[in-house]
PDB file of C-alpha atoms in Angstrom:
ATOM      1  CA  GLN A 232      80.811  95.267 106.551  1.00 91.00           C
ATOM      2  CA  VAL A 233      79.730  92.063 108.220  1.00 96.00           C
ATOM      3  CA  GLN A 234      79.779  88.633 106.618  1.00 97.00           C
ATOM      4  CA  LEU A 235      77.814  85.737 108.041  1.00 98.00           C
ATOM      5  CA  VAL A 236      78.093  82.048 107.199  1.00 98.00           C
ATOM      6  CA  GLU A 237      75.550  79.572 108.523  1.00 98.00           C
ATOM      7  CA  SER A 238      75.901  75.833 108.875  1.00 98.00           C
ATOM      8  CA  GLY A 239      74.375  72.904 110.692  1.00 98.00           C
ATOM      9  CA  GLY A 240      71.061  72.509 108.926  1.00 97.00           C
ATOM     10  CA  ALA A 241      70.032  68.905 108.327  1.00 96.00           C
ATOM     11  CA  PRO A 242      67.115  66.514 108.034  1.00 97.00           C
ATOM     12  CA  VAL A 243      65.851  65.573 111.486  1.00 98.00           C
ATOM     13  CA  GLN A 244      62.974  63.529 112.848  1.00 97.00           C
ATOM     14  CA  PRO A 245      60.157  65.112 114.860  1.00 98.00           C
ATOM     15  CA  GLY A 246      61.233  65.452 118.458  1.00 97.00           C
ATOM     16  CA  GLY A 247      64.861  65.642 117.484  1.00 98.00           C
ATOM     17  CA  SER A 248      67.463  68.353 117.960  1.00 98.00           C
ATOM     18  CA  VAL A 249      69.846  70.295 115.801  1.00 98.00           C
ATOM     19  CA  ARG A 250      72.398  73.002 116.448  1.00 98.00           C
ATOM     20  CA  LEU A 251      72.943  75.741 113.913  1.00 98.00           C
ATOM     21  CA  SER A 252      76.126  77.791 113.719  1.00 98.00           C
ATOM     22  CA  CYS A 253      76.750  81.262 112.338  1.00 98.00           C
ATOM     23  CA  VAL A 254      80.342  82.403 111.910  1.00 98.00           C
ATOM     24  CA  ALA A 255      80.700  86.169 111.731  1.00 98.00           C
ATOM     25  CA  HIS A 256      83.439  88.110 109.955  1.00 97.00           C
ATOM     26  CA  GLY A 257      84.179  91.815 109.918  1.00 96.00           C
ATOM     27  CA  ALA A 258      83.200  94.588 112.307  1.00 94.00           C
ATOM     28  CA  PHE A 259      80.330  92.932 114.156  1.00 94.00           C
ATOM     29  CA  SER A 260      81.245  93.387 117.826  1.00 92.00           C
ATOM     30  CA  SER A 261      78.670  96.160 118.322  1.00 94.00           C
ATOM     31  CA  TYR A 262      75.906  94.232 116.652  1.00 96.00           C
ATOM     32  CA  ALA A 263      73.199  91.860 117.671  1.00 98.00           C
ATOM     33  CA  LEU A 264      73.292  88.544 115.819  1.00 98.00           C
ATOM     34  CA  GLY A 265      70.035  86.739 115.355  1.00 97.00           C
ATOM     35  CA  TRP A 266      68.196  83.948 113.622  1.00 98.00           C
ATOM     36  CA  VAL A 267      65.200  84.348 111.365  1.00 98.00           C
ATOM     37  CA  ARG A 268      63.499  81.515 109.528  1.00 98.00           C
ATOM     38  CA  GLN A 269      61.403  81.333 106.396  1.00 98.00           C
ATOM     39  CA  ALA A 270      59.239  78.420 105.377  1.00 96.00           C
ATOM     40  CA  PRO A 271      58.005  78.022 101.792  1.00 91.00           C
ATOM     41  CA  GLY A 272      55.195  80.427 101.054  1.00 94.00           C
ATOM     42  CA  LYS A 273      55.443  82.126 104.438  1.00 96.00           C
ATOM     43  CA  ASP A 274      56.862  85.380 105.759  1.00 95.00           C
ATOM     44  CA  ARG A 275      60.128  85.589 107.611  1.00 95.00           C
ATOM     45  CA  GLU A 276      59.755  84.759 111.277  1.00 97.00           C
ATOM     46  CA  PHE A 277      62.041  85.877 114.075  1.00 97.00           C
ATOM     47  CA  VAL A 278      63.494  83.087 116.212  1.00 98.00           C
ATOM     48  CA  ALA A 279      66.140  84.495 118.566  1.00 98.00           C
ATOM     49  CA  SER A 280      68.876  87.090 118.843  1.00 98.00           C
ATOM     50  CA  ILE A 281      71.879  87.832 121.046  1.00 98.00           C
ATOM     51  CA  LYS A 282      73.785  91.042 121.641  1.00 98.00           C
ATOM     52  CA  TRP A 283      77.443  90.266 120.970  1.00 97.00           C
ATOM     53  CA  ALA A 284      78.789  92.760 123.505  1.00 96.00           C
ATOM     54  CA  ASP A 285      76.915  91.573 126.607  1.00 95.00           C
ATOM     55  CA  ALA A 286      75.113  88.363 125.556  1.00 97.00           C
ATOM     56  CA  ALA A 287      71.678  89.825 126.196  1.00 97.00           C
ATOM     57  CA  THR A 288      69.073  87.717 124.389  1.00 97.00           C
ATOM     58  CA  THR A 289      65.542  87.872 123.079  1.00 97.00           C
ATOM     59  CA  TYR A 290      63.373  85.049 121.778  1.00 97.00           C
ATOM     60  CA  GLY A 291      60.435  84.944 119.429  1.00 94.00           C
ATOM     61  CA  GLY A 292      57.189  83.286 120.422  1.00 87.00           C
ATOM     62  CA  SER A 293      56.943  80.330 118.064  1.00 85.00           C
ATOM     63  CA  MET A 294      59.990  78.458 119.332  1.00 91.00           C
ATOM     64  CA  ARG A 295      60.301  79.902 122.829  1.00 90.00           C
ATOM     65  CA  GLY A 296      61.267  77.232 125.311  1.00 94.00           C
ATOM     66  CA  ARG A 297      62.620  74.965 122.596  1.00 97.00           C
ATOM     67  CA  VAL A 298      65.586  77.045 121.443  1.00 98.00           C
ATOM     68  CA  THR A 299      68.661  78.524 123.060  1.00 98.00           C
ATOM     69  CA  ILE A 300      70.917  81.105 121.453  1.00 98.00           C
ATOM     70  CA  SER A 301      74.507  81.502 122.595  1.00 98.00           C
ATOM     71  CA  ARG A 302      77.830  82.858 121.389  1.00 98.00           C
ATOM     72  CA  ASP A 303      81.459  81.822 121.492  1.00 97.00           C
ATOM     73  CA  THR A 304      83.638  84.917 121.395  1.00 96.00           C
ATOM     74  CA  ALA A 305      86.789  82.927 120.702  1.00 97.00           C
ATOM     75  CA  LYS A 306      85.257  81.439 117.552  1.00 98.00           C
ATOM     76  CA  ASN A 307      83.225  84.482 116.442  1.00 98.00           C
ATOM     77  CA  THR A 308      80.271  82.130 116.301  1.00 98.00           C
ATOM     78  CA  VAL A 309      76.634  82.282 117.333  1.00 98.00           C
ATOM     79  CA  TYR A 310      74.784  79.042 117.957  1.00 98.00           C
ATOM     80  CA  LEU A 311      71.100  78.177 117.867  1.00 98.00           C
ATOM     81  CA  GLN A 312      70.288  74.988 119.741  1.00 98.00           C
ATOM     82  CA  MET A 313      66.857  73.730 118.730  1.00 98.00           C
ATOM     83  CA  ASN A 314      65.111  70.908 120.585  1.00 98.00           C
ATOM     84  CA  SER A 315      61.780  69.079 120.355  1.00 97.00           C
ATOM     85  CA  LEU A 316      61.560  69.944 116.690  1.00 98.00           C
ATOM     86  CA  LYS A 317      58.226  69.801 114.900  1.00 97.00           C
ATOM     87  CA  VAL A 318      57.343  69.362 111.254  1.00 96.00           C
ATOM     88  CA  GLU A 319      56.277  73.000 111.171  1.00 95.00           C
ATOM     89  CA  ASP A 320      59.801  74.052 112.107  1.00 97.00           C
ATOM     90  CA  THR A 321      60.909  73.093 108.607  1.00 97.00           C
ATOM     91  CA  ALA A 322      62.406  76.217 107.062  1.00 98.00           C
ATOM     92  CA  VAL A 323      65.532  77.927 105.860  1.00 98.00           C
ATOM     93  CA  TYR A 324      67.201  79.496 108.867  1.00 98.00           C
ATOM     94  CA  TYR A 325      69.089  82.725 108.253  1.00 98.00           C
ATOM     95  CA  CYS A 326      71.622  84.462 110.462  1.00 98.00           C
ATOM     96  CA  GLY A 327      71.406  88.247 110.536  1.00 98.00           C
ATOM     97  CA  ALA A 328      73.296  91.139 112.112  1.00 98.00           C
ATOM     98  CA  GLY A 329      71.741  94.396 113.228  1.00 96.00           C
ATOM     99  CA  TRP A 330      72.520  97.380 115.400  1.00 95.00           C
ATOM    100  CA  VAL A 331      69.819  96.660 117.952  1.00 94.00           C
ATOM    101  CA  LEU A 332      68.560  93.611 119.778  1.00 96.00           C
ATOM    102  CA  SER A 333      65.311  93.339 117.867  1.00 94.00           C
ATOM    103  CA  GLN A 334      62.603  90.843 117.003  1.00 95.00           C
ATOM    104  CA  SER A 335      61.922  92.576 113.704  1.00 95.00           C
ATOM    105  CA  PRO A 336      63.727  91.071 110.699  1.00 94.00           C
ATOM    106  CA  GLY A 337      63.695  94.533 109.136  1.00 94.00           C
ATOM    107  CA  ASP A 338      66.147  95.749 111.775  1.00 95.00           C
ATOM    108  CA  TYR A 339      68.869  93.395 110.574  1.00 96.00           C
ATOM    109  CA  ASN A 340      71.289  94.862 108.034  1.00 96.00           C
ATOM    110  CA  TYR A 341      73.370  91.873 107.014  1.00 97.00           C
ATOM    111  CA  TRP A 342      72.340  88.328 106.208  1.00 98.00           C
ATOM    112  CA  GLY A 343      73.913  84.986 105.518  1.00 98.00           C
ATOM    113  CA  ARG A 344      72.707  82.643 102.778  1.00 98.00           C
ATOM    114  CA  GLY A 345      70.784  80.399 105.132  1.00 98.00           C
ATOM    115  CA  THR A 346      70.820  76.755 106.119  1.00 98.00           C
ATOM    116  CA  GLN A 347      67.956  74.311 105.565  1.00 98.00           C
ATOM    117  CA  VAL A 348      66.333  72.450 108.440  1.00 98.00           C
ATOM    118  CA  THR A 349      63.845  69.767 107.418  1.00 98.00           C
ATOM    119  CA  VAL A 350      61.801  68.026 110.084  1.00 98.00           C
ATOM    120  CA  GLY A 351      60.016  64.875 108.978  1.00 95.00           C
ATOM    121  CA  ARG A 352      59.863  61.148 109.239  1.00 85.00           C
TER     122      ARG A 352
END
């Protein structure tokens, strides 16, 4: 079992930055931990993922170049640093855990409850 708790979502102005955190509990060391977002009325969209064991990463296309995923092994935490935010980045951001480093949300087995990021003036 893996439990994930996200935090860090907030209102932010266009062009601003925010860092999301995902604290993992349980037997997750063999997993990849990733971020998927969902805007109202839209499908889930992959953002980024990191393999816990070796820190290998993969990024989705929509935010590539504006986000960085990282992990802190001492804190069992994965971070998503998001910069140059746009209104269309407004969404609930979910942390997920899956066996493989994948860009498909369907490959993630465990999910947190999400954290809201709202970009607007």
